[in-house]
Amino acid sequence: MKQVWLPGFEGPEREDPAGVAPDLSEEPVEAEMGPVPVLPGQIALFTVERELLGLLESAIGDGRFEDARRVRDELVAREGPTRETRRLHVLDSLTAPGFWARPVDQCVDAWLEIERRWDDGEPAVRAMVRDGVTLRLLSIHGAWAVVRARPLVLATVVNFLGKPGVEREADAAADLLRDALAAGIGAASGDFHDPAFVDLLAEDRAPQWLACLGALRRLWPVPPVPAQDLDLPLPIVPEDDEERGSQFWQCLQLATSSPRDSPASAEARKRMKVLDAALHAQFMRQGVGRE
């Protein structure tokens, strides 16, 4: 019978020992060995390395890339360069003088170029650095300013804000996606993590209509209209589909910001029926959430 080996570990073929009497004349081999002695300072060395790795991970996740670079350099000084520390060469670019002082659009462009050229990073490390970059951008400029400057990072920012444990205002991810769609910023459904967002963005509608549909699905509340704009007359019904979606969104805001029996609310509901009768009927049946 052939000996079975684990996949990837092929051993030599051996004769089937069945029927062969064991040789008991040899001295028994001791089955147990004493403990391997620990060299002086070995435990302390491992403890320091573990602490440094923890500090490195924490600094990267928090967007403190200057601290992360210092910890990486200390690890290199202690152990010499390793494959892992070499892969963190991205920290040199993220800590270049003036990197974070530039305008938000230039800063985002610089990071995207760094990420594009970073072809030797482990997926988990890349994700950690990406989160750190996103956190730092948001802390400096704010989420809406980042997305408005470079709409292509909308999914990245929304996914980051939607992560469990990320410190943020309630529903910040949903509110950001709502505002982006209402402003006409499109997004691919496959780039998002939240199943409700994926389902919404898979609809074949213009971004402005998706903002309205998301409100009707209670994915986000409808923000109020400033008091000074409540009595402004609605413009004529537009022909362009995106403009019609924008006007429907405006009507949702008017209808939820005014008393139901007010002229502004009545006019808004009437206009919604003209713009999209099906969505108007859905609004009349179930309403929307208010901010």
PDB file of N, CA and C in Angstrom, residues 117-166:
ATOM      1  N   ARG A 117       0.509  53.166  -9.573  1.00  0.00           N
ATOM      2  CA  ARG A 117       1.877  52.680  -9.760  1.00  0.00           C
ATOM      3  C   ARG A 117       2.307  51.677  -8.678  1.00  0.00           C
ATOM      4  N   TRP A 118       1.517  51.563  -7.629  1.00  0.00           N
ATOM      5  CA  TRP A 118       1.880  50.693  -6.503  1.00  0.00           C
ATOM      6  C   TRP A 118       1.455  49.268  -6.836  1.00  0.00           C
ATOM      7  N   ASP A 119       2.307  48.552  -7.534  1.00  0.00           N
ATOM      8  CA  ASP A 119       1.934  47.244  -8.052  1.00  0.00           C
ATOM      9  C   ASP A 119       2.445  46.079  -7.217  1.00  0.00           C
ATOM     10  N   ASP A 120       3.112  46.355  -6.113  1.00  0.00           N
ATOM     11  CA  ASP A 120       3.646  45.261  -5.302  1.00  0.00           C
ATOM     12  C   ASP A 120       3.058  45.231  -3.898  1.00  0.00           C
ATOM     13  N   GLY A 121       1.962  45.912  -3.684  1.00  0.00           N
ATOM     14  CA  GLY A 121       1.357  45.943  -2.353  1.00  0.00           C
ATOM     15  C   GLY A 121       0.358  44.811  -2.162  1.00  0.00           C
ATOM     16  N   GLU A 122       0.374  44.204  -0.981  1.00  0.00           N
ATOM     17  CA  GLU A 122      -0.607  43.181  -0.649  1.00  0.00           C
ATOM     18  C   GLU A 122      -1.999  43.817  -0.598  1.00  0.00           C
ATOM     19  N   PRO A 123      -3.056  43.087  -1.030  1.00  0.00           N
ATOM     20  CA  PRO A 123      -4.403  43.672  -1.030  1.00  0.00           C
ATOM     21  C   PRO A 123      -4.823  44.236   0.322  1.00  0.00           C
ATOM     22  N   ALA A 124      -4.517  43.522   1.408  1.00  0.00           N
ATOM     23  CA  ALA A 124      -4.916  44.006   2.734  1.00  0.00           C
ATOM     24  C   ALA A 124      -4.182  45.292   3.094  1.00  0.00           C
ATOM     25  N   VAL A 125      -2.902  45.370   2.741  1.00  0.00           N
ATOM     26  CA  VAL A 125      -2.129  46.579   3.029  1.00  0.00           C
ATOM     27  C   VAL A 125      -2.610  47.731   2.155  1.00  0.00           C
ATOM     28  N   ARG A 126      -2.902  47.461   0.897  1.00  0.00           N
ATOM     29  CA  ARG A 126      -3.418  48.499  -0.001  1.00  0.00           C
ATOM     30  C   ARG A 126      -4.731  49.057   0.540  1.00  0.00           C
ATOM     31  N   ALA A 127      -5.609  48.165   1.012  1.00  0.00           N
ATOM     32  CA  ALA A 127      -6.893  48.615   1.555  1.00  0.00           C
ATOM     33  C   ALA A 127      -6.686  49.465   2.804  1.00  0.00           C
ATOM     34  N   MET A 128      -5.734  49.077   3.649  1.00  0.00           N
ATOM     35  CA  MET A 128      -5.455  49.842   4.860  1.00  0.00           C
ATOM     36  C   MET A 128      -4.932  51.235   4.524  1.00  0.00           C
ATOM     37  N   VAL A 129      -3.998  51.304   3.573  1.00  0.00           N
ATOM     38  CA  VAL A 129      -3.455  52.606   3.175  1.00  0.00           C
ATOM     39  C   VAL A 129      -4.538  53.451   2.519  1.00  0.00           C
ATOM     40  N   ARG A 130      -5.378  52.837   1.685  1.00  0.00           N
ATOM     41  CA  ARG A 130      -6.458  53.578   1.031  1.00  0.00           C
ATOM     42  C   ARG A 130      -7.410  54.180   2.062  1.00  0.00           C
ATOM     43  N   ASP A 131      -7.743  53.415   3.091  1.00  0.00           N
ATOM     44  CA  ASP A 131      -8.600  53.947   4.155  1.00  0.00           C
ATOM     45  C   ASP A 131      -7.917  55.102   4.878  1.00  0.00           C
ATOM     46  N   GLY A 132      -6.614  54.964   5.131  1.00  0.00           N
ATOM     47  CA  GLY A 132      -5.891  56.050   5.791  1.00  0.00           C
ATOM     48  C   GLY A 132      -5.863  57.314   4.960  1.00  0.00           C
ATOM     49  N   VAL A 133      -5.656  57.163   3.650  1.00  0.00           N
ATOM     50  CA  VAL A 133      -5.667  58.327   2.755  1.00  0.00           C
ATOM     51  C   VAL A 133      -7.049  58.972   2.741  1.00  0.00           C
ATOM     52  N   THR A 134      -8.091  58.146   2.649  1.00  0.00           N
ATOM     53  CA  THR A 134      -9.456  58.677   2.630  1.00  0.00           C
ATOM     54  C   THR A 134      -9.770  59.427   3.914  1.00  0.00           C
ATOM     55  N   LEU A 135      -9.415  58.837   5.054  1.00  0.00           N
ATOM     56  CA  LEU A 135      -9.669  59.494   6.336  1.00  0.00           C
ATOM     57  C   LEU A 135      -8.961  60.840   6.411  1.00  0.00           C
ATOM     58  N   ARG A 136      -7.720  60.890   5.958  1.00  0.00           N
ATOM     59  CA  ARG A 136      -6.971  62.146   6.034  1.00  0.00           C
ATOM     60  C   ARG A 136      -7.565  63.194   5.100  1.00  0.00           C
ATOM     61  N   LEU A 137      -7.962  62.785   3.895  1.00  0.00           N
ATOM     62  CA  LEU A 137      -8.595  63.728   2.968  1.00  0.00           C
ATOM     63  C   LEU A 137      -9.887  64.291   3.558  1.00  0.00           C
ATOM     64  N   LEU A 138     -10.691  63.423   4.165  1.00  0.00           N
ATOM     65  CA  LEU A 138     -11.962  63.883   4.734  1.00  0.00           C
ATOM     66  C   LEU A 138     -11.735  64.796   5.928  1.00  0.00           C
ATOM     67  N   SER A 139     -10.713  64.511   6.726  1.00  0.00           N
ATOM     68  CA  SER A 139     -10.443  65.348   7.896  1.00  0.00           C
ATOM     69  C   SER A 139      -9.952  66.733   7.493  1.00  0.00           C
ATOM     70  N   ILE A 140      -9.309  66.830   6.339  1.00  0.00           N
ATOM     71  CA  ILE A 140      -8.796  68.125   5.878  1.00  0.00           C
ATOM     72  C   ILE A 140      -9.853  68.904   5.106  1.00  0.00           C
ATOM     73  N   HIS A 141     -10.552  68.217   4.187  1.00  0.00           N
ATOM     74  CA  HIS A 141     -11.412  68.926   3.235  1.00  0.00           C
ATOM     75  C   HIS A 141     -12.903  68.671   3.431  1.00  0.00           C
ATOM     76  N   GLY A 142     -13.275  67.571   4.056  1.00  0.00           N
ATOM     77  CA  GLY A 142     -14.678  67.204   4.146  1.00  0.00           C
ATOM     78  C   GLY A 142     -15.081  66.316   2.978  1.00  0.00           C
ATOM     79  N   ALA A 143     -16.063  65.444   3.212  1.00  0.00           N
ATOM     80  CA  ALA A 143     -16.442  64.443   2.214  1.00  0.00           C
ATOM     81  C   ALA A 143     -16.985  65.070   0.937  1.00  0.00           C
ATOM     82  N   TRP A 144     -17.874  66.056   1.075  1.00  0.00           N
ATOM     83  CA  TRP A 144     -18.499  66.627  -0.117  1.00  0.00           C
ATOM     84  C   TRP A 144     -17.482  67.365  -0.976  1.00  0.00           C
ATOM     85  N   ALA A 145     -16.544  68.053  -0.360  1.00  0.00           N
ATOM     86  CA  ALA A 145     -15.522  68.769  -1.129  1.00  0.00           C
ATOM     87  C   ALA A 145     -14.657  67.792  -1.917  1.00  0.00           C
ATOM     88  N   VAL A 146     -14.341  66.644  -1.316  1.00  0.00           N
ATOM     89  CA  VAL A 146     -13.526  65.644  -2.010  1.00  0.00           C
ATOM     90  C   VAL A 146     -14.278  65.085  -3.213  1.00  0.00           C
ATOM     91  N   VAL A 147     -15.546  64.722  -3.018  1.00  0.00           N
ATOM     92  CA  VAL A 147     -16.331  64.133  -4.105  1.00  0.00           C
ATOM     93  C   VAL A 147     -16.634  65.163  -5.182  1.00  0.00           C
ATOM     94  N   ARG A 148     -16.933  66.365  -4.784  1.00  0.00           N
ATOM     95  CA  ARG A 148     -17.221  67.406  -5.773  1.00  0.00           C
ATOM     96  C   ARG A 148     -15.995  67.688  -6.634  1.00  0.00           C
ATOM     97  N   ALA A 149     -14.807  67.645  -6.022  1.00  0.00           N
ATOM     98  CA  ALA A 149     -13.581  67.905  -6.779  1.00  0.00           C
ATOM     99  C   ALA A 149     -13.247  66.752  -7.714  1.00  0.00           C
ATOM    100  N   ARG A 150     -13.446  65.532  -7.254  1.00  0.00           N
ATOM    101  CA  ARG A 150     -13.132  64.348  -8.058  1.00  0.00           C
ATOM    102  C   ARG A 150     -14.240  63.309  -7.871  1.00  0.00           C
ATOM    103  N   PRO A 151     -15.314  63.398  -8.676  1.00  0.00           N
ATOM    104  CA  PRO A 151     -16.448  62.479  -8.513  1.00  0.00           C
ATOM    105  C   PRO A 151     -16.095  61.002  -8.640  1.00  0.00           C
ATOM    106  N   LEU A 152     -14.982  60.671  -9.294  1.00  0.00           N
ATOM    107  CA  LEU A 152     -14.640  59.262  -9.468  1.00  0.00           C
ATOM    108  C   LEU A 152     -14.317  58.559  -8.153  1.00  0.00           C
ATOM    109  N   VAL A 153     -14.102  59.305  -7.067  1.00  0.00           N
ATOM    110  CA  VAL A 153     -13.825  58.666  -5.774  1.00  0.00           C
ATOM    111  C   VAL A 153     -15.085  58.574  -4.915  1.00  0.00           C
ATOM    112  N   LEU A 154     -16.252  58.828  -5.510  1.00  0.00           N
ATOM    113  CA  LEU A 154     -17.499  58.784  -4.740  1.00  0.00           C
ATOM    114  C   LEU A 154     -17.678  57.438  -4.048  1.00  0.00           C
ATOM    115  N   ALA A 155     -17.525  56.349  -4.787  1.00  0.00           N
ATOM    116  CA  ALA A 155     -17.728  55.028  -4.185  1.00  0.00           C
ATOM    117  C   ALA A 155     -16.726  54.767  -3.067  1.00  0.00           C
ATOM    118  N   THR A 156     -15.481  55.166  -3.264  1.00  0.00           N
ATOM    119  CA  THR A 156     -14.459  54.962  -2.233  1.00  0.00           C
ATOM    120  C   THR A 156     -14.845  55.659  -0.936  1.00  0.00           C
ATOM    121  N   VAL A 157     -15.309  56.903  -1.048  1.00  0.00           N
ATOM    122  CA  VAL A 157     -15.662  57.666   0.150  1.00  0.00           C
ATOM    123  C   VAL A 157     -16.928  57.109   0.794  1.00  0.00           C
ATOM    124  N   VAL A 158     -17.939  56.786  -0.015  1.00  0.00           N
ATOM    125  CA  VAL A 158     -19.181  56.233   0.532  1.00  0.00           C
ATOM    126  C   VAL A 158     -18.909  54.901   1.230  1.00  0.00           C
ATOM    127  N   ASN A 159     -18.128  54.042   0.609  1.00  0.00           N
ATOM    128  CA  ASN A 159     -17.799  52.751   1.234  1.00  0.00           C
ATOM    129  C   ASN A 159     -17.044  52.946   2.544  1.00  0.00           C
ATOM    130  N   PHE A 160     -16.143  53.913   2.569  1.00  0.00           N
ATOM    131  CA  PHE A 160     -15.382  54.174   3.792  1.00  0.00           C
ATOM    132  C   PHE A 160     -16.303  54.659   4.906  1.00  0.00           C
ATOM    133  N   LEU A 161     -17.182  55.609   4.596  1.00  0.00           N
ATOM    134  CA  LEU A 161     -18.089  56.139   5.615  1.00  0.00           C
ATOM    135  C   LEU A 161     -19.068  55.080   6.103  1.00  0.00           C
ATOM    136  N   GLY A 162     -19.359  54.113   5.261  1.00  0.00           N
ATOM    137  CA  GLY A 162     -20.305  53.073   5.639  1.00  0.00           C
ATOM    138  C   GLY A 162     -19.703  51.920   6.408  1.00  0.00           C
ATOM    139  N   LYS A 163     -18.386  51.954   6.649  1.00  0.00           N
ATOM    140  CA  LYS A 163     -17.744  50.852   7.365  1.00  0.00           C
ATOM    141  C   LYS A 163     -18.130  50.856   8.841  1.00  0.00           C
ATOM    142  N   PRO A 164     -18.374  49.688   9.421  1.00  0.00           N
ATOM    143  CA  PRO A 164     -18.635  49.631  10.865  1.00  0.00           C
ATOM    144  C   PRO A 164     -17.437  50.156  11.652  1.00  0.00           C
ATOM    145  N   GLY A 165     -17.732  50.962  12.643  1.00  0.00           N
ATOM    146  CA  GLY A 165     -16.666  51.457  13.504  1.00  0.00           C
ATOM    147  C   GLY A 165     -16.036  52.750  13.060  1.00  0.00           C
ATOM    148  N   VAL A 166     -16.360  53.233  11.854  1.00  0.00           N
ATOM    149  CA  VAL A 166     -15.804  54.509  11.404  1.00  0.00           C
ATOM    150  C   VAL A 166     -16.556  55.636  12.093  1.00  0.00           C
TER     151      VAL A 166
END
